[in-house]
Amino acid sequence: MDALINEIETVIGIKFNQKDLLYKSITHKSLLNEDSDLSLESNERLEFLGDSIIQISVSDLLYKNHPDWAEGTLSQARSKLVNRESLAKLSIKLGLGKYLQISRGEEESDGRNKESNLADVFEALVGAIFLDQGFHNAQSFVNSFMIPLDIENPTTKDLLDPKSILQIKIHKHNKSSQTGKRLKYNTLSISGKSPNQVFTVDVSMDNKVLGKGTGSKKSEAEQNAASDALTTLA
């Protein structure tokens, strides 16, 4: 078991203090029917805990990254990011399926590749990280996957506007380079008279202009500037 735990710790980049928690997170309930070890526990309770941690982490992430989104849009985005399909994909990315402790029957029914099992083990892993490492580390673990997923998952692209995508890209860049640079939108000019005004805006970071845009509203010009910046950064 030690070799298995060490391998998982290497994969997730976290060294557990309580190794039994990590093992419990990968133990499917089907194994309890075949194993005579009465002390063995399934990952179901950890799933419950992990689900809550994921929900609050993603809620916080979306709230901060998308200041212009209404409550309904935030809820839609969260639902799509934390649904079974999305969490199963994260499990696949980590290769958690091969570590699942399952019964022979579950093995024969391709249990390692079942979407429900894969989603459940990711939730359980987050729950285990929370109990062993605390909320901050559990949240950081979740966010390390959710920040890129917010952009890359095709089910959420329809909810993302250029400003949001640019903000997330910059956030991701700052995290990897350990810098604290921020985007700044500047109104360069306003021409014409209401309601036919044209706003010209640029977006910059660290005094470097990344893109420019125009629009009949300031918000529209900012979105177009962000879109121009994304083209430049692509």
CSV table of C-alpha atoms in Angstrom, one decimal, residues 10-205:
chain,number,residue,atom,x,y,z
A,10,THR,CA,3.6,12.3,-6.6
A,11,VAL,CA,0.8,12.6,-9.1
A,12,ILE,CA,-1.2,15.1,-7.1
A,13,GLY,CA,1.8,17.0,-5.7
A,14,ILE,CA,0.7,16.7,-2.1
A,15,LYS,CA,2.3,14.7,0.8
A,16,PHE,CA,-0.3,13.4,3.2
A,17,ASN,CA,0.2,13.4,6.9
A,18,GLN,CA,-2.6,10.9,7.3
A,19,LYS,CA,-2.0,8.2,4.7
A,20,ASP,CA,-5.2,6.4,5.6
A,21,LEU,CA,-7.3,9.3,4.4
A,22,LEU,CA,-5.7,9.2,1.0
A,23,TYR,CA,-6.3,5.4,0.8
A,24,LYS,CA,-9.9,5.9,1.9
A,25,SER,CA,-10.5,8.5,-0.8
A,26,ILE,CA,-9.8,5.8,-3.5
A,27,THR,CA,-11.8,3.0,-1.9
A,28,HIS,CA,-15.0,2.2,-3.7
A,29,LYS,CA,-17.9,0.9,-1.7
A,30,SER,CA,-18.0,-2.3,-3.7
A,31,LEU,CA,-14.7,-3.4,-2.2
A,32,LEU,CA,-16.3,-3.6,1.3
A,33,ASN,CA,-18.5,-6.5,0.1
A,34,GLU,CA,-15.4,-8.6,-0.8
A,35,ASP,CA,-12.8,-7.6,1.8
A,36,SER,CA,-12.9,-9.1,5.2
A,37,ASP,CA,-11.2,-6.2,6.8
A,38,LEU,CA,-13.9,-4.7,9.0
A,39,SER,CA,-11.9,-1.5,9.5
A,40,LEU,CA,-12.1,-0.7,5.8
A,41,GLU,CA,-14.2,2.4,4.9
A,42,SER,CA,-15.4,3.6,1.5
A,43,ASN,CA,-14.9,7.0,0.1
A,44,GLU,CA,-18.6,8.0,0.3
A,45,ARG,CA,-18.4,10.3,3.3
A,46,LEU,CA,-15.3,12.0,1.8
A,47,GLU,CA,-17.3,12.5,-1.4
A,48,PHE,CA,-19.9,14.4,0.5
A,49,LEU,CA,-17.2,16.6,2.1
A,50,GLY,CA,-15.3,17.1,-1.1
A,51,ASP,CA,-18.4,18.1,-3.0
A,52,SER,CA,-19.0,21.0,-0.6
A,53,ILE,CA,-15.3,22.1,-0.9
A,54,ILE,CA,-15.5,22.1,-4.7
A,55,GLN,CA,-18.8,24.0,-4.6
A,56,ILE,CA,-17.5,26.8,-2.4
A,57,SER,CA,-14.1,26.9,-4.2
A,58,VAL,CA,-15.7,27.3,-7.6
A,59,SER,CA,-18.3,29.7,-6.4
A,60,ASP,CA,-15.5,31.9,-5.0
A,61,LEU,CA,-13.4,31.6,-8.2
A,62,LEU,CA,-16.3,32.5,-10.5
A,63,TYR,CA,-17.4,35.4,-8.2
A,64,LYS,CA,-13.9,36.9,-8.3
A,65,ASN,CA,-13.2,36.2,-12.0
A,66,HIS,CA,-16.5,37.3,-13.4
A,67,PRO,CA,-17.5,40.6,-11.7
A,68,ASP,CA,-20.0,41.4,-14.5
A,69,TRP,CA,-22.0,38.1,-14.3
A,70,ALA,CA,-25.4,38.0,-12.7
A,71,GLU,CA,-26.3,35.4,-10.1
A,72,GLY,CA,-28.1,33.3,-12.6
A,73,THR,CA,-25.1,33.1,-15.0
A,74,LEU,CA,-22.7,32.4,-12.1
A,75,SER,CA,-25.0,29.5,-11.0
A,76,GLN,CA,-25.1,28.1,-14.6
A,77,ALA,CA,-21.3,28.3,-14.9
A,78,ARG,CA,-20.8,26.6,-11.5
A,79,SER,CA,-23.2,23.8,-12.4
A,80,LYS,CA,-21.3,23.1,-15.6
A,81,LEU,CA,-17.9,23.2,-14.0
A,82,VAL,CA,-18.7,20.9,-11.1
A,83,ASN,CA,-21.1,18.4,-12.9
A,84,ARG,CA,-20.2,14.7,-13.1
A,85,GLU,CA,-18.8,14.9,-16.6
A,86,SER,CA,-16.4,17.7,-15.7
A,87,LEU,CA,-15.2,16.1,-12.5
A,88,ALA,CA,-14.7,12.8,-14.3
A,89,LYS,CA,-12.5,14.5,-16.8
A,90,LEU,CA,-10.4,15.9,-14.0
A,91,SER,CA,-10.0,12.4,-12.6
A,92,ILE,CA,-8.9,11.1,-16.0
A,93,LYS,CA,-6.4,13.9,-16.3
A,94,LEU,CA,-4.9,12.8,-13.0
A,95,GLY,CA,-5.2,9.1,-13.9
A,96,LEU,CA,-7.2,8.4,-10.7
A,97,GLY,CA,-9.1,5.5,-12.3
A,98,LYS,CA,-6.1,3.1,-12.1
A,99,TYR,CA,-5.8,3.7,-8.4
A,100,LEU,CA,-9.4,3.0,-7.5
A,101,GLN,CA,-9.8,0.1,-5.0
A,102,ILE,CA,-12.8,-1.7,-6.4
A,103,SER,CA,-14.4,-5.2,-6.2
A,104,ARG,CA,-13.8,-7.9,-8.9
A,105,GLY,CA,-17.4,-7.4,-10.0
A,106,GLU,CA,-16.9,-3.7,-10.4
A,107,GLU,CA,-13.6,-4.3,-12.2
A,108,GLU,CA,-15.4,-6.7,-14.7
A,109,SER,CA,-18.0,-4.0,-15.4
A,110,ASP,CA,-15.3,-1.5,-16.3
A,111,GLY,CA,-15.7,0.3,-13.0
A,112,ARG,CA,-12.4,2.2,-13.4
A,113,ASN,CA,-13.8,4.0,-16.4
A,114,LYS,CA,-17.3,4.7,-15.1
A,115,GLU,CA,-18.0,8.4,-15.1
A,116,SER,CA,-19.8,8.3,-11.8
A,117,ASN,CA,-16.8,6.5,-10.1
A,118,LEU,CA,-14.3,8.9,-11.6
A,119,ALA,CA,-16.3,12.0,-10.5
A,120,ASP,CA,-16.8,10.5,-7.0
A,121,VAL,CA,-13.1,9.7,-6.5
A,122,PHE,CA,-12.1,13.3,-7.4
A,123,GLU,CA,-14.6,14.6,-4.8
A,124,ALA,CA,-13.3,12.2,-2.2
A,125,LEU,CA,-9.7,13.2,-2.9
A,126,VAL,CA,-10.6,16.8,-2.4
A,127,GLY,CA,-12.4,15.9,0.9
A,128,ALA,CA,-9.3,14.0,2.0
A,129,ILE,CA,-7.0,16.9,1.2
A,130,PHE,CA,-9.3,19.2,3.2
A,131,LEU,CA,-9.1,17.0,6.3
A,132,ASP,CA,-5.4,16.5,6.0
A,133,GLN,CA,-4.2,19.8,4.7
A,134,GLY,CA,-6.9,22.3,5.6
A,135,PHE,CA,-9.3,24.4,3.5
A,136,HIS,CA,-6.7,26.7,1.8
A,137,ASN,CA,-4.7,23.8,0.3
A,138,ALA,CA,-7.9,22.0,-0.7
A,139,GLN,CA,-9.2,25.2,-2.4
A,140,SER,CA,-5.8,25.7,-4.1
A,141,PHE,CA,-5.9,22.1,-5.4
A,142,VAL,CA,-9.4,22.6,-6.8
A,143,ASN,CA,-8.6,26.0,-8.4
A,144,SER,CA,-5.5,24.6,-10.1
A,145,PHE,CA,-7.9,22.6,-12.2
A,146,MET,CA,-10.8,24.9,-12.4
A,147,ILE,CA,-9.1,28.0,-13.7
A,148,PRO,CA,-8.0,26.4,-17.0
A,149,LEU,CA,-11.2,24.4,-17.1
A,150,ASP,CA,-13.2,27.7,-16.9
A,151,ILE,CA,-11.7,28.6,-20.3
A,152,GLU,CA,-11.1,25.3,-22.0
A,153,ASN,CA,-14.3,23.3,-21.2
A,154,PRO,CA,-16.5,23.8,-24.3
A,155,THR,CA,-19.7,23.6,-22.1
A,156,THR,CA,-18.8,26.9,-20.5
A,157,LYS,CA,-17.4,28.9,-23.5
A,158,ASP,CA,-20.9,30.3,-24.3
A,159,LEU,CA,-20.9,31.9,-20.8
A,160,LEU,CA,-17.5,33.6,-21.1
A,161,ASP,CA,-17.0,37.1,-22.5
A,162,PRO,CA,-13.7,38.4,-23.7
A,163,LYS,CA,-13.0,40.4,-20.5
A,164,SER,CA,-13.5,37.3,-18.4
A,165,ILE,CA,-11.3,35.1,-20.6
A,166,LEU,CA,-8.6,37.7,-20.6
A,167,GLN,CA,-8.8,38.1,-16.8
A,168,ILE,CA,-8.5,34.3,-16.3
A,169,LYS,CA,-5.5,34.1,-18.6
A,170,ILE,CA,-3.8,36.9,-16.8
A,171,HIS,CA,-4.6,35.3,-13.4
A,172,LYS,CA,-3.1,32.0,-14.6
A,173,HIS,CA,0.0,33.8,-15.9
A,174,ASN,CA,0.4,35.7,-12.6
A,175,LYS,CA,0.2,32.4,-10.7
A,176,SER,CA,2.8,30.6,-12.8
A,177,SER,CA,5.2,33.6,-12.8
A,178,GLN,CA,4.4,34.6,-9.3
A,179,THR,CA,3.7,38.2,-10.3
A,180,GLY,CA,0.8,40.5,-9.2
A,181,LYS,CA,0.3,42.4,-12.5
A,182,ARG,CA,-3.2,43.7,-13.1
A,183,LEU,CA,-5.2,44.6,-16.2
A,184,LYS,CA,-6.3,48.3,-16.6
A,185,TYR,CA,-8.9,49.6,-19.0
A,186,ASN,CA,-8.4,53.2,-20.1
A,187,THR,CA,-10.9,55.4,-22.0
A,188,LEU,CA,-8.9,57.1,-24.7
A,189,SER,CA,-11.7,59.1,-26.3
A,190,ILE,CA,-15.4,59.7,-26.5
A,191,SER,CA,-16.6,61.1,-29.9
A,192,GLY,CA,-20.1,62.1,-31.0
A,193,LYS,CA,-23.2,63.0,-29.0
A,194,SER,CA,-25.5,60.7,-27.1
A,195,PRO,CA,-27.0,58.3,-28.2
A,196,ASN,CA,-24.5,58.1,-31.0
A,197,GLN,CA,-21.3,58.3,-29.0
A,198,VAL,CA,-18.3,56.1,-29.8
A,199,PHE,CA,-16.0,55.1,-27.0
A,200,THR,CA,-12.4,54.1,-27.7
A,201,VAL,CA,-10.7,52.1,-24.9
A,202,ASP,CA,-7.4,50.3,-24.5
A,203,VAL,CA,-6.5,47.5,-22.0
A,204,SER,CA,-3.0,47.5,-20.6
A,205,MET,CA,-0.9,45.6,-18.1
